[in-house]
Amino acid sequence: MSENKVNSVSQNKITALSGVFIALAMILSYLENLIPINVAVPGVKLGLANLVTIVSLFKLGLKPTIVISIGRIVLSGVLFGNVTVIIYSLAGAFLSILVMYIVKKIKIFTVTGVSICGAVAHNFGQIIVAALILENANIMYYMLVLAAIGALAGTAIGILSGIILKNIRF
Amino acid sequence: MKPEKEKLISIGDIVLLATVILLCVVVTVLLVTSREDGLEVEIVSDGEVVKTMELKKDAEYEVVTDRGTNLVVIEDGQVTVKEADCPDKVCVNHKPISMTGETIICLPHKLVIEIVE
């Protein structure tokens, strides 16, 4: 039935690719954990796993992206982290994917702009969880540092995603 | 197919990046300049104030919970965390705080150390 859809990826292919993408994202977030970035503010990181999220959002669509992100976070969390890590990551990922999906629809930015918005949204989601867990609204101030660094990291990841999206074929 | 038309970064992206960073810098500068020397430090564990201490007097206070311990030290009007058994040591590596609104946070121990007026 779906033989006629030349440009879109078939359902079977999406299922298979989702598995591959989850594995790839897990490797990237593990790799990232090996490189400690020592800044005074916790939560600063490059967001390598976001490469996978962006590529799958642009190539596979919203639903597979959500599945891939949840799969990656739960599996990585169980293997290398704990329940707190899973909660933080899920909050960040949820907000990030939602914002990136909307920004992508609006079409004023390239993939880099989408990535920047996603990075800032990711930080915002995590800081909200931190504020809720600590029952302290003052730590929202950290958002200022996180958003600035997040925007820079988002730019790097966005450009990288753009290069990947240009060259990837499936 | 439009392989060459898709740019990696557009003017819009750069404007977005610049806006976010500029906004953060401006708000940070406003916040920092409006800060004053604090008088007291409040130690909040799991959402409850467990100890309030004056900054004038040098003192030590050990926060012990079932999540772990943090040693809070007041020295020359500045507050630091000297020791902690948390995994990331973010609180120990944090610079000393003394101005109102400044905080040291230990996420694994749900601990917030905050300077108040």
Short mmCIF file of C-alpha atoms in Angstrom, two decimals:
data_model
loop_
_atom_site.label_atom_id
_atom_site.label_comp_id
_atom_site.label_asym_id
_atom_site.label_seq_id
_atom_site.Cartn_x
_atom_site.Cartn_y
_atom_site.Cartn_z
CA MET A 1 0.00 0.00 0.00
CA SER A 2 2.69 2.42 0.97
CA GLU A 3 4.69 1.52 -2.12
CA ASN A 4 3.47 4.68 -3.80
CA LYS A 5 4.86 6.96 -1.13
CA VAL A 6 8.22 7.63 -2.67
CA ASN A 7 9.34 10.46 -0.44
CA SER A 8 8.20 9.30 2.97
CA VAL A 9 9.79 6.52 4.93
CA SER A 10 7.67 3.36 5.23
CA GLN A 11 6.26 2.23 8.58
CA ASN A 12 8.53 -0.81 8.81
CA LYS A 13 11.53 1.31 8.08
CA ILE A 14 10.49 3.80 10.78
CA THR A 15 10.22 1.00 13.33
CA ALA A 16 13.64 -0.35 12.42
CA LEU A 17 15.22 3.10 12.32
CA SER A 18 13.71 3.98 15.69
CA GLY A 19 15.61 1.08 17.22
CA VAL A 20 18.82 2.15 15.55
CA PHE A 21 18.28 5.75 16.65
CA ILE A 22 17.64 4.74 20.27
CA ALA A 23 20.90 2.79 20.28
CA LEU A 24 22.76 5.69 18.69
CA ALA A 25 21.30 8.22 21.14
CA MET A 26 22.26 5.99 24.08
CA ILE A 27 25.83 5.78 22.84
CA LEU A 28 25.98 9.55 22.41
CA SER A 29 24.65 10.31 25.87
CA TYR A 30 27.06 7.75 27.34
CA LEU A 31 29.94 9.34 25.41
CA GLU A 32 28.93 12.71 26.74
CA ASN A 33 29.02 11.44 30.32
CA LEU A 34 32.65 10.44 29.76
CA ILE A 35 33.60 14.04 29.00
CA PRO A 36 33.00 16.04 32.17
CA ILE A 37 32.42 19.75 31.61
CA ASN A 38 33.36 21.46 34.84
CA VAL A 39 31.43 24.68 35.02
CA ALA A 40 30.14 26.12 38.28
CA VAL A 41 26.60 25.50 37.11
CA PRO A 42 25.27 21.95 37.03
CA GLY A 43 23.38 20.81 33.97
CA VAL A 44 25.73 22.33 31.41
CA LYS A 45 26.37 19.92 28.57
CA LEU A 46 26.64 19.77 24.82
CA GLY A 47 23.52 17.70 24.28
CA LEU A 48 24.95 15.23 21.76
CA ALA A 49 21.89 13.01 22.03
CA ASN A 50 19.89 15.92 20.71
CA LEU A 51 21.52 15.28 17.33
CA VAL A 52 19.46 12.13 17.10
CA THR A 53 16.31 13.90 18.28
CA ILE A 54 16.66 16.62 15.64
CA VAL A 55 17.50 14.27 12.78
CA SER A 56 14.57 12.01 13.64
CA LEU A 57 12.21 14.98 14.06
CA PHE A 58 13.09 16.20 10.57
CA LYS A 59 13.30 12.78 8.89
CA LEU A 60 10.83 10.53 10.71
CA GLY A 61 8.33 12.93 12.27
CA LEU A 62 6.95 13.71 15.72
CA LYS A 63 5.70 10.31 16.90
CA PRO A 64 8.88 8.28 16.27
CA THR A 65 10.90 11.11 17.83
CA ILE A 66 8.90 10.92 21.07
CA VAL A 67 9.28 7.12 21.11
CA ILE A 68 13.04 7.37 20.47
CA SER A 69 13.55 9.98 23.21
CA ILE A 70 11.55 8.11 25.83
CA GLY A 71 13.30 4.86 24.89
CA ARG A 72 16.74 6.45 25.15
CA ILE A 73 16.05 8.20 28.47
CA VAL A 74 14.48 5.22 30.20
CA LEU A 75 17.15 2.77 28.99
CA SER A 76 20.08 5.10 29.74
CA GLY A 77 18.52 6.05 33.08
CA VAL A 78 18.12 2.44 34.16
CA LEU A 79 21.61 1.49 32.98
CA PHE A 80 23.72 4.48 34.02
CA GLY A 81 21.55 6.76 36.16
CA ASN A 82 18.66 6.66 38.56
CA VAL A 83 15.01 7.64 38.84
CA THR A 84 15.86 11.33 39.44
CA VAL A 85 17.89 11.46 36.24
CA ILE A 86 14.98 9.93 34.32
CA ILE A 87 12.53 12.52 35.69
CA TYR A 88 14.84 15.44 34.85
CA SER A 89 15.56 14.11 31.38
CA LEU A 90 11.94 13.37 30.55
CA ALA A 91 10.85 16.88 31.54
CA GLY A 92 13.61 18.43 29.45
CA ALA A 93 13.00 16.18 26.47
CA PHE A 94 9.23 16.66 26.53
CA LEU A 95 9.42 20.47 26.51
CA SER A 96 12.30 20.43 24.03
CA ILE A 97 10.52 18.21 21.47
CA LEU A 98 7.28 20.17 21.83
CA VAL A 99 9.03 23.52 21.23
CA MET A 100 11.17 22.18 18.37
CA TYR A 101 8.08 20.70 16.69
CA ILE A 102 6.26 24.05 16.89
CA VAL A 103 9.29 26.10 15.78
CA LYS A 104 9.88 23.73 12.87
CA LYS A 105 6.21 24.21 11.80
CA ILE A 106 6.55 28.02 11.87
CA LYS A 107 9.44 27.83 9.40
CA ILE A 108 11.18 31.11 10.24
CA PHE A 109 14.39 29.42 11.36
CA THR A 110 16.63 26.75 9.84
CA VAL A 111 17.47 23.54 11.69
CA THR A 112 19.98 25.56 13.74
CA GLY A 113 17.26 27.87 15.05
CA VAL A 114 15.09 24.87 15.85
CA SER A 115 18.02 23.36 17.77
CA ILE A 116 18.63 26.58 19.74
CA CYS A 117 14.97 26.74 20.80
CA GLY A 118 15.08 23.05 21.71
CA ALA A 119 18.20 23.49 23.86
CA VAL A 120 16.76 26.44 25.78
CA ALA A 121 13.44 24.63 26.23
CA HIS A 122 15.30 21.54 27.48
CA ASN A 123 17.08 23.59 30.15
CA PHE A 124 13.83 25.29 31.10
CA GLY A 125 12.06 21.95 31.56
CA GLN A 126 14.84 20.68 33.80
CA ILE A 127 15.04 23.82 35.92
CA ILE A 128 11.28 23.68 36.50
CA VAL A 129 11.67 20.12 37.81
CA ALA A 130 14.61 21.22 39.99
CA ALA A 131 12.55 24.09 41.40
CA LEU A 132 9.68 21.70 42.15
CA ILE A 133 11.90 19.05 43.77
CA LEU A 134 13.81 21.60 45.89
CA GLU A 135 10.63 23.64 46.54
CA ASN A 136 12.65 26.76 45.84
CA ALA A 137 11.88 29.21 43.04
CA ASN A 138 15.19 31.05 43.43
CA ILE A 139 17.11 28.50 41.42
CA MET A 140 15.27 29.77 38.34
CA TYR A 141 18.10 32.33 38.25
CA TYR A 142 20.32 29.53 36.98
CA MET A 143 18.17 29.61 33.89
CA LEU A 144 20.01 32.77 32.80
CA VAL A 145 23.34 30.98 32.61
CA LEU A 146 21.81 27.76 31.31
CA ALA A 147 19.88 29.54 28.54
CA ALA A 148 22.94 31.46 27.31
CA ILE A 149 25.20 28.39 27.27
CA GLY A 150 22.32 26.26 25.98
CA ALA A 151 21.83 28.61 23.04
CA LEU A 152 25.51 28.27 22.14
CA ALA A 153 25.49 24.48 22.48
CA GLY A 154 22.22 24.40 20.53
CA THR A 155 23.87 26.33 17.71
CA ALA A 156 26.74 23.84 17.50
CA ILE A 157 24.40 20.85 17.59
CA GLY A 158 22.07 22.54 15.09
CA ILE A 159 24.82 23.12 12.53
CA LEU A 160 26.01 19.54 13.01
CA SER A 161 22.44 18.27 12.55
CA GLY A 162 22.14 20.35 9.39
CA ILE A 163 25.25 18.72 7.95
CA ILE A 164 23.94 15.25 8.86
CA LEU A 165 20.48 15.98 7.40
CA LYS A 166 22.05 17.11 4.12
CA ASN A 167 24.11 13.98 3.73
CA ILE A 168 21.93 11.26 5.21
CA ARG A 169 20.05 8.89 2.90
CA PHE A 170 17.49 6.29 3.85
CA MET B 1 14.81 17.91 -4.11
CA LYS B 2 16.52 21.08 -2.95
CA PRO B 3 19.95 20.05 -1.73
CA GLU B 4 21.82 23.33 -2.02
CA LYS B 5 19.04 25.71 -1.04
CA GLU B 6 18.84 24.65 2.63
CA LYS B 7 21.28 26.77 4.55
CA LEU B 8 22.88 25.52 7.76
CA ILE B 9 22.38 28.80 9.56
CA SER B 10 20.32 31.84 8.60
CA ILE B 11 20.22 35.48 9.67
CA GLY B 12 17.12 34.58 11.69
CA ASP B 13 19.06 31.92 13.62
CA ILE B 14 21.87 34.35 14.43
CA VAL B 15 19.37 36.99 15.56
CA LEU B 16 17.72 34.35 17.77
CA LEU B 17 21.05 33.30 19.28
CA ALA B 18 22.13 36.90 19.87
CA THR B 19 18.76 37.80 21.43
CA VAL B 20 18.84 34.90 23.89
CA ILE B 21 22.42 35.63 24.99
CA LEU B 22 21.89 39.39 25.17
CA LEU B 23 18.71 38.95 27.22
CA CYS B 24 20.49 36.62 29.66
CA VAL B 25 23.44 38.98 30.02
CA VAL B 26 21.24 42.06 30.56
CA VAL B 27 19.04 40.36 33.17
CA THR B 28 22.12 38.94 34.92
CA VAL B 29 23.78 42.35 35.07
CA LEU B 30 20.57 43.92 36.43
CA LEU B 31 20.29 41.20 39.07
CA VAL B 32 23.93 41.35 40.13
CA THR B 33 23.99 45.13 40.42
CA SER B 34 20.81 45.11 42.51
CA ARG B 35 22.31 42.67 45.00
CA GLU B 36 23.37 43.80 48.45
CA ASP B 37 25.49 42.35 51.20
CA GLY B 38 23.41 39.72 52.97
CA LEU B 39 22.97 39.51 56.74
CA GLU B 40 21.92 35.92 57.28
CA VAL B 41 22.21 32.54 55.64
CA GLU B 42 19.27 30.16 55.46
CA ILE B 43 19.81 26.44 55.12
CA VAL B 44 16.84 24.74 53.49
CA SER B 45 16.70 20.96 53.39
CA ASP B 46 13.93 19.28 51.40
CA GLY B 47 11.90 22.51 51.36
CA GLU B 48 12.16 23.24 55.10
CA VAL B 49 14.38 25.80 56.80
CA VAL B 50 16.57 23.78 59.16
CA LYS B 51 18.98 26.52 60.26
CA THR B 52 19.45 30.28 60.04
CA MET B 53 22.85 31.77 60.88
CA GLU B 54 24.35 35.28 60.96
CA LEU B 55 27.04 36.00 58.40
CA LYS B 56 28.99 38.21 60.86
CA LYS B 57 30.02 35.29 63.04
CA ASP B 58 32.28 32.54 61.77
CA ALA B 59 30.51 29.22 62.25
CA GLU B 60 30.08 25.68 61.02
CA TYR B 61 26.93 23.65 60.61
CA GLU B 62 26.64 20.09 59.45
CA VAL B 63 23.44 19.21 57.60
CA VAL B 64 22.73 15.54 58.17
CA THR B 65 19.83 13.83 56.43
CA ASP B 66 19.22 10.28 55.26
CA ARG B 67 20.33 11.48 51.82
CA GLY B 68 23.78 12.49 53.09
CA THR B 69 25.75 15.21 54.84
CA ASN B 70 27.01 18.66 53.86
CA LEU B 71 29.32 20.79 56.01
CA VAL B 72 28.35 24.47 55.69
CA VAL B 73 31.00 26.95 56.82
CA ILE B 74 30.77 30.71 57.45
CA GLU B 75 34.13 32.44 57.23
CA ASP B 76 34.79 36.19 56.91
CA GLY B 77 31.13 36.84 56.05
CA GLN B 78 31.15 34.30 53.22
CA VAL B 79 29.41 30.95 53.03
CA THR B 80 30.88 27.81 51.48
CA VAL B 81 30.30 24.08 51.60
CA LYS B 82 33.56 22.56 52.85
CA GLU B 83 32.67 18.91 52.67
CA ALA B 84 29.86 16.80 51.24
CA ASP B 85 29.33 13.14 50.43
CA CYS B 86 27.23 13.81 47.35
CA PRO B 87 28.37 12.27 44.04
CA ASP B 88 28.82 15.43 41.95
CA LYS B 89 30.45 17.85 44.48
CA VAL B 90 28.86 20.81 42.74
CA CYS B 91 28.15 22.42 46.13
CA VAL B 92 31.75 22.00 47.31
CA ASN B 93 33.16 23.50 44.11
CA HIS B 94 30.73 26.42 44.19
CA LYS B 95 32.30 29.83 44.83
CA PRO B 96 31.69 31.44 48.26
CA ILE B 97 28.42 33.37 48.51
CA SER B 98 27.65 36.52 50.51
CA MET B 99 25.13 38.66 48.56
CA THR B 100 21.34 38.50 48.96
CA GLY B 101 19.69 36.01 46.66
CA GLU B 102 22.88 34.02 46.05
CA THR B 103 22.48 30.26 46.55
CA ILE B 104 24.51 27.10 46.77
CA ILE B 105 22.49 24.08 45.78
CA CYS B 106 23.10 20.39 46.33
CA LEU B 107 20.61 18.64 44.08
CA PRO B 108 21.30 15.05 45.25
CA HIS B 109 20.71 16.05 48.89
CA LYS B 110 17.79 18.42 48.10
CA LEU B 111 19.70 21.18 49.92
CA VAL B 112 19.50 24.92 49.26
CA ILE B 113 21.81 27.37 51.05
CA GLU B 114 20.58 30.90 50.51
CA ILE B 115 21.73 34.36 51.59
CA VAL B 116 18.89 36.51 52.94
CA GLU B 117 18.63 40.06 54.20
#
